[in-house]
Short mmCIF file of C-alpha atoms and ligand atoms in Angstrom, two decimals:
data_model
loop_
_atom_site.label_atom_id
_atom_site.label_comp_id
_atom_site.label_asym_id
_atom_site.label_seq_id
_atom_site.Cartn_x
_atom_site.Cartn_y
_atom_site.Cartn_z
CA MET A 20 -1.76 7.82 -1.27
CA ILE A 21 -1.20 11.12 -3.14
CA GLU A 22 2.40 12.08 -3.83
CA VAL A 23 3.17 15.26 -5.70
CA SER A 24 6.77 16.03 -6.50
CA ALA A 25 8.01 19.36 -7.92
CA LEU A 26 4.78 19.95 -9.84
CA SER A 27 4.93 22.94 -12.18
CA LYS A 28 2.51 24.25 -14.76
CA SER A 29 3.08 27.34 -16.83
CA TYR A 30 0.76 29.13 -19.21
CA GLY A 31 3.09 31.14 -21.41
CA ALA A 32 4.98 33.43 -19.06
CA THR A 33 2.60 32.71 -16.13
CA MET A 34 3.85 30.13 -13.63
CA ALA A 35 0.45 28.96 -12.33
CA VAL A 36 2.08 26.23 -10.19
CA ASP A 37 5.75 26.43 -9.32
CA THR A 38 7.66 23.34 -8.07
CA LEU A 39 4.97 22.31 -5.59
CA SER A 40 5.58 19.15 -3.55
CA PHE A 41 3.28 17.57 -0.99
CA SER A 42 1.69 14.27 -0.05
CA VAL A 43 -1.62 13.19 1.42
CA ALA A 44 -1.86 9.98 3.45
CA PRO A 45 -4.93 7.72 3.77
CA GLY A 46 -7.35 9.27 6.27
CA GLU A 47 -5.81 12.72 5.88
CA VAL A 48 -7.86 15.73 4.76
CA LEU A 49 -5.63 18.34 3.16
CA GLY A 50 -7.03 21.84 2.87
CA LEU A 51 -5.66 23.62 -0.20
CA VAL A 52 -6.07 27.33 0.39
CA GLY A 53 -4.81 30.48 -1.27
CA PRO A 54 -6.14 33.69 -2.79
CA ASN A 55 -7.65 33.91 -6.29
CA GLY A 56 -5.03 33.07 -8.90
CA ALA A 57 -2.81 31.22 -6.40
CA GLY A 58 -2.86 28.05 -8.50
CA LYS A 59 -5.40 25.91 -6.63
CA THR A 60 -7.53 24.95 -9.64
CA THR A 61 -4.46 24.27 -11.75
CA THR A 62 -3.11 21.98 -9.00
CA LEU A 63 -6.41 20.10 -8.65
CA ARG A 64 -6.85 19.72 -12.40
CA SER A 65 -3.29 18.41 -12.71
CA LEU A 66 -3.93 15.86 -9.96
CA CYS A 67 -6.93 14.52 -11.86
CA GLY A 68 -5.11 14.30 -15.17
CA ILE A 69 -7.32 16.95 -16.78
CA ILE A 70 -4.30 19.09 -17.63
CA ASN A 71 -0.73 18.02 -18.28
CA PRO A 72 1.86 19.50 -15.92
CA SER A 73 4.86 21.25 -17.47
CA ALA A 74 7.14 19.38 -15.03
CA GLY A 75 7.07 17.19 -11.94
CA SER A 76 5.37 13.93 -11.09
CA ILE A 77 2.10 12.83 -9.48
CA ARG A 78 1.44 9.42 -8.00
CA ILE A 79 -2.06 8.33 -6.99
CA ALA A 80 -2.22 5.17 -4.86
CA GLY A 81 1.23 4.28 -6.18
CA TYR A 82 0.30 4.76 -9.86
CA ASP A 83 2.14 7.35 -11.90
CA LEU A 84 -0.50 9.62 -13.39
CA GLN A 85 1.59 10.17 -16.52
CA THR A 86 2.40 6.56 -17.38
CA GLU A 87 -0.39 4.67 -15.56
CA GLY A 88 -3.22 7.15 -16.10
CA PRO A 89 -6.18 4.72 -16.27
CA GLN A 90 -5.15 2.90 -13.07
CA ALA A 91 -4.56 6.19 -11.23
CA LYS A 92 -7.87 7.67 -12.38
CA SER A 93 -9.82 4.52 -11.49
CA VAL A 94 -9.19 5.12 -7.77
CA LEU A 95 -9.83 8.85 -7.66
CA ALA A 96 -12.86 11.09 -7.76
CA PHE A 97 -12.80 14.76 -8.63
CA VAL A 98 -15.80 16.94 -7.89
CA PRO A 99 -15.33 20.37 -9.50
CA ASP A 100 -16.95 23.52 -8.14
CA GLU A 101 -19.36 23.59 -11.11
CA PRO A 102 -21.19 20.24 -11.30
CA HIS A 103 -21.04 18.74 -14.80
CA LEU A 104 -24.22 16.74 -15.30
CA PHE A 105 -26.03 15.19 -18.24
CA ASP A 106 -29.20 17.14 -19.12
CA TYR A 107 -31.17 14.07 -20.19
CA LEU A 108 -30.26 11.64 -17.40
CA THR A 109 -32.25 11.52 -14.17
CA VAL A 110 -30.54 11.43 -10.79
CA GLU A 111 -30.64 7.62 -10.59
CA GLU A 112 -29.63 7.26 -14.24
CA HIS A 113 -26.52 9.33 -13.48
CA LEU A 114 -25.53 6.84 -10.80
CA ARG A 115 -26.31 3.87 -13.06
CA PHE A 116 -24.17 5.39 -15.82
CA VAL A 117 -21.23 6.14 -13.49
CA GLY A 118 -21.55 2.64 -12.01
CA ARG A 119 -21.15 1.10 -15.47
CA LEU A 120 -18.32 3.45 -16.38
CA TYR A 121 -16.28 2.43 -13.33
CA GLY A 122 -17.46 -1.20 -13.34
CA VAL A 123 -18.99 -0.93 -9.86
CA ALA A 124 -20.53 -4.38 -9.39
CA ASP A 125 -22.59 -3.40 -6.34
CA ALA A 126 -23.78 -0.05 -7.77
CA PRO A 127 -27.47 -1.08 -7.59
CA LEU A 128 -27.01 -1.61 -3.83
CA ARG A 129 -24.80 1.41 -3.17
CA ALA A 130 -26.71 3.99 -5.23
CA PRO A 131 -29.88 4.12 -3.06
CA ILE A 132 -27.74 4.35 0.10
CA LEU A 133 -25.81 7.29 -1.34
CA LEU A 134 -29.00 9.00 -2.48
CA GLU A 135 -30.39 8.64 1.03
CA GLU A 136 -27.15 9.90 2.60
CA LEU A 137 -27.20 12.97 0.36
CA GLU A 138 -30.95 13.56 0.75
CA LEU A 139 -31.71 12.97 -2.92
CA THR A 140 -34.03 9.97 -2.67
CA ASP A 141 -37.12 12.08 -3.41
CA LYS A 142 -35.42 13.48 -6.49
CA ARG A 143 -34.20 10.21 -7.96
CA ARG A 144 -36.43 10.54 -11.04
CA SER A 145 -35.67 14.24 -11.60
CA LEU A 146 -33.53 15.66 -14.39
CA PRO A 147 -30.73 18.14 -13.55
CA GLY A 148 -32.90 21.00 -14.86
CA GLU A 149 -35.38 20.22 -12.07
CA LEU A 150 -32.75 20.36 -9.31
CA SER A 151 -31.55 23.32 -7.24
CA ARG A 152 -27.88 24.32 -7.39
CA GLY A 153 -27.21 22.54 -4.09
CA MET A 154 -28.95 19.35 -5.24
CA LYS A 155 -26.83 19.32 -8.40
CA GLN A 156 -23.75 19.64 -6.22
CA LYS A 157 -24.91 16.71 -4.08
CA LEU A 158 -25.57 14.60 -7.19
CA ALA A 159 -22.06 15.33 -8.48
CA ILE A 160 -20.68 14.20 -5.12
CA ALA A 161 -22.83 11.05 -5.10
CA CYS A 162 -21.47 10.19 -8.57
CA GLY A 163 -17.93 10.76 -7.28
CA LEU A 164 -18.43 8.52 -4.24
CA LEU A 165 -20.12 5.61 -6.02
CA HIS A 166 -16.90 3.74 -6.86
CA ASN A 167 -15.60 4.20 -3.31
CA PRO A 168 -12.56 6.25 -4.36
CA LYS A 169 -9.33 6.02 -2.40
CA VAL A 170 -8.60 9.61 -3.34
CA LEU A 171 -11.25 12.30 -3.16
CA ILE A 172 -10.58 15.75 -4.59
CA LEU A 173 -13.18 18.40 -3.91
CA ASP A 174 -13.21 21.97 -5.22
CA GLU A 175 -15.48 24.21 -3.12
CA PRO A 176 -17.78 21.31 -2.17
CA LEU A 177 -20.27 23.43 -0.21
CA THR A 178 -21.20 25.91 -2.93
CA GLY A 179 -24.95 26.30 -3.15
CA LEU A 180 -25.76 24.07 -0.18
CA ASP A 181 -28.19 25.15 2.54
CA PRO A 182 -27.16 24.84 6.22
CA SER A 183 -28.56 21.31 6.50
CA GLY A 184 -26.80 20.31 3.27
CA ILE A 185 -23.54 21.80 4.57
CA LYS A 186 -23.81 19.79 7.78
CA LYS A 187 -24.51 16.59 5.84
CA MET A 188 -21.67 17.21 3.44
CA ARG A 189 -19.21 17.79 6.28
CA THR A 190 -20.28 14.48 7.81
CA THR A 191 -19.97 12.71 4.44
CA ILE A 192 -16.46 14.03 3.79
CA ALA A 193 -15.26 13.24 7.33
CA ALA A 194 -16.71 9.71 7.09
CA ARG A 195 -14.82 9.03 3.84
CA ALA A 196 -11.56 10.13 5.46
CA ARG A 197 -12.28 7.94 8.51
CA ASP A 198 -12.77 5.02 6.11
CA GLY A 199 -9.27 5.63 4.78
CA ALA A 200 -9.68 7.93 1.79
CA ALA A 201 -7.07 10.61 1.16
CA VAL A 202 -9.00 13.84 0.70
CA ILE A 203 -7.99 17.18 -0.79
CA LEU A 204 -10.38 20.02 -0.24
CA SER A 205 -10.04 23.46 -1.77
CA SER A 206 -12.24 26.12 -0.26
CA HIS A 207 -12.39 29.77 0.67
CA LEU A 208 -14.61 28.86 3.63
CA LEU A 209 -11.94 28.97 6.28
CA ASN A 210 -14.16 27.65 9.07
CA LEU A 211 -14.90 24.56 6.96
CA VAL A 212 -11.20 24.13 6.30
CA GLU A 213 -10.37 24.52 9.99
CA GLU A 214 -13.03 22.01 11.03
CA LEU A 215 -12.44 19.30 8.46
CA CYS A 216 -8.81 19.47 7.45
CA THR A 217 -6.06 17.70 9.33
CA THR A 218 -3.40 19.54 7.31
CA LEU A 219 -3.27 22.82 5.43
CA LEU A 220 -1.34 23.64 2.30
CA VAL A 221 -1.31 27.38 1.82
CA ILE A 222 -0.21 28.50 -1.62
CA ARG A 223 0.51 31.85 -3.16
CA ARG A 224 1.62 32.51 -6.74
CA GLY A 225 1.88 28.77 -7.31
CA ARG A 226 4.25 28.18 -4.40
CA CYS A 227 3.80 26.70 -0.96
CA VAL A 228 3.95 29.36 1.76
CA ALA A 229 2.90 27.17 4.68
CA ARG A 230 2.19 23.49 5.26
CA GLY A 231 1.13 21.45 8.27
CA SER A 232 -1.64 21.48 10.84
CA LEU A 233 -2.83 24.91 11.93
CA ALA A 234 -1.01 24.41 15.25
CA GLU A 235 2.23 23.53 13.43
CA ILE A 236 1.94 26.55 11.14
CA VAL A 237 1.35 28.87 14.09
CA ALA A 238 4.18 27.25 16.08
CA GLY A 239 6.56 28.11 13.24
CA ARG A 240 5.31 31.71 13.14
CA PRO A 241 4.98 33.06 16.70
CA ASP A 242 3.71 36.39 15.29
CA LEU A 243 0.54 34.54 14.20
CA ALA A 244 -0.33 33.17 17.65
CA GLY A 245 -3.69 34.32 18.98
CA HIS A 246 -4.88 35.64 15.62
CA SER A 247 -8.00 34.47 13.83
CA LEU A 248 -7.73 31.97 11.01
CA GLU A 249 -8.72 34.72 8.59
CA ASP A 250 -5.86 36.98 9.76
CA ILE A 251 -3.42 34.08 9.61
CA PHE A 252 -4.54 33.34 6.05
CA LEU A 253 -4.27 37.00 5.02
CA THR A 254 -0.81 37.28 6.52
CA LEU A 255 0.50 34.12 4.90
CA THR A 256 -0.89 34.96 1.48
CA GLY A 257 -0.63 38.76 1.45
CA ASP A 258 2.13 41.23 0.83
CA ALA A 259 1.50 43.14 4.05
CA GLY A 260 2.39 42.04 7.59
CA ILE A 261 -0.13 40.88 10.15
CA PRO A 262 -3.24 43.06 10.10
CA THR A 263 -4.00 45.10 13.21
CA LEU A 264 -6.87 43.68 15.23
P1 LIG B 312 -6.92 29.64 -8.32
O1 LIG B 312 -7.73 28.40 -8.58
O2 LIG B 312 -6.09 29.55 -7.09
O3 LIG B 312 -7.76 30.88 -8.35
P2 LIG B 312 -5.79 29.13 -10.94
O4 LIG B 312 -5.10 27.81 -10.86
O5 LIG B 312 -7.12 29.17 -11.61
O6 LIG B 312 -5.84 29.81 -9.50
O7 LIG B 312 -4.84 30.15 -11.75
C1 LIG B 312 -3.45 30.31 -11.45
C2 LIG B 312 -2.84 31.25 -12.48
O8 LIG B 312 -2.82 30.61 -13.76
C3 LIG B 312 -3.58 32.57 -12.67
O9 LIG B 312 -2.64 33.59 -12.91
C4 LIG B 312 -4.43 32.31 -13.90
O10 LIG B 312 -4.70 33.52 -14.58
C5 LIG B 312 -3.52 31.39 -14.71
N1 LIG B 312 -4.30 30.44 -15.56
C6 LIG B 312 -5.12 29.48 -15.12
N2 LIG B 312 -5.64 28.79 -16.16
C7 LIG B 312 -5.12 29.35 -17.28
C8 LIG B 312 -5.27 29.09 -18.67
N3 LIG B 312 -6.05 28.07 -19.13
N4 LIG B 312 -4.60 29.87 -19.54
C9 LIG B 312 -3.79 30.86 -19.11
N5 LIG B 312 -3.61 31.16 -17.80
C10 LIG B 312 -4.25 30.42 -16.89
#
């Protein structure tokens, strides 16, 4: 569903992403993890067509992002860590607008279901300025899900959510994957990544340092066995060896 081949992006002398290749199948949840500056945002923004890669190719549901951009973008949703909302549209007007933009014929039916799922029904007539940070995040996700994307790309999806919102969001993401969406999730919340992701892609300085399920990664590195996810992450992405427990 998502196929990335030798993706590179440089900013002047900085190689933000360096010949990165990976794929995500339908139903798979890929956790993209790495320290600050590792190239996660650059990778996600390249996948959505927001920035042009310096080299490499990206296919979304078989469409080449470079040459078949509109088709590729029509099946994907990107929810950035900072929700971008329209100040003068209410919650339900956002969904109506997105529904028209993507030509979602059954948007009037789907929108109230999504609002209920994301606990926004009471706020449907509110403007973004009247919403909490977590509610804005949920609205951005509702807008992303309205056209039933085959590819869902989420950057820190739990920012600003309360414990009940976090639980709901986990359920929502897992349900989309079960329905066959290919999901990429970037987060520093390692417990979320461990719970939701079927595969991990650990990057450092724009390059892949580990890929596979947690069990596969640990199997390839016996020195990591028995260590916490946090220690494994620090070892894979740090300059030092495994920290002492
Ligand atoms: P992450 O999301 O993992 O923190 P980023 O993709 O934001 O990492 O950044 C990767 C590298 O690219 C960093 O060294 C960062 O400073 C650099 N970078 C990102 N965006 C730009 C930009 N617009 N101009 C110049 N350098 C950038």
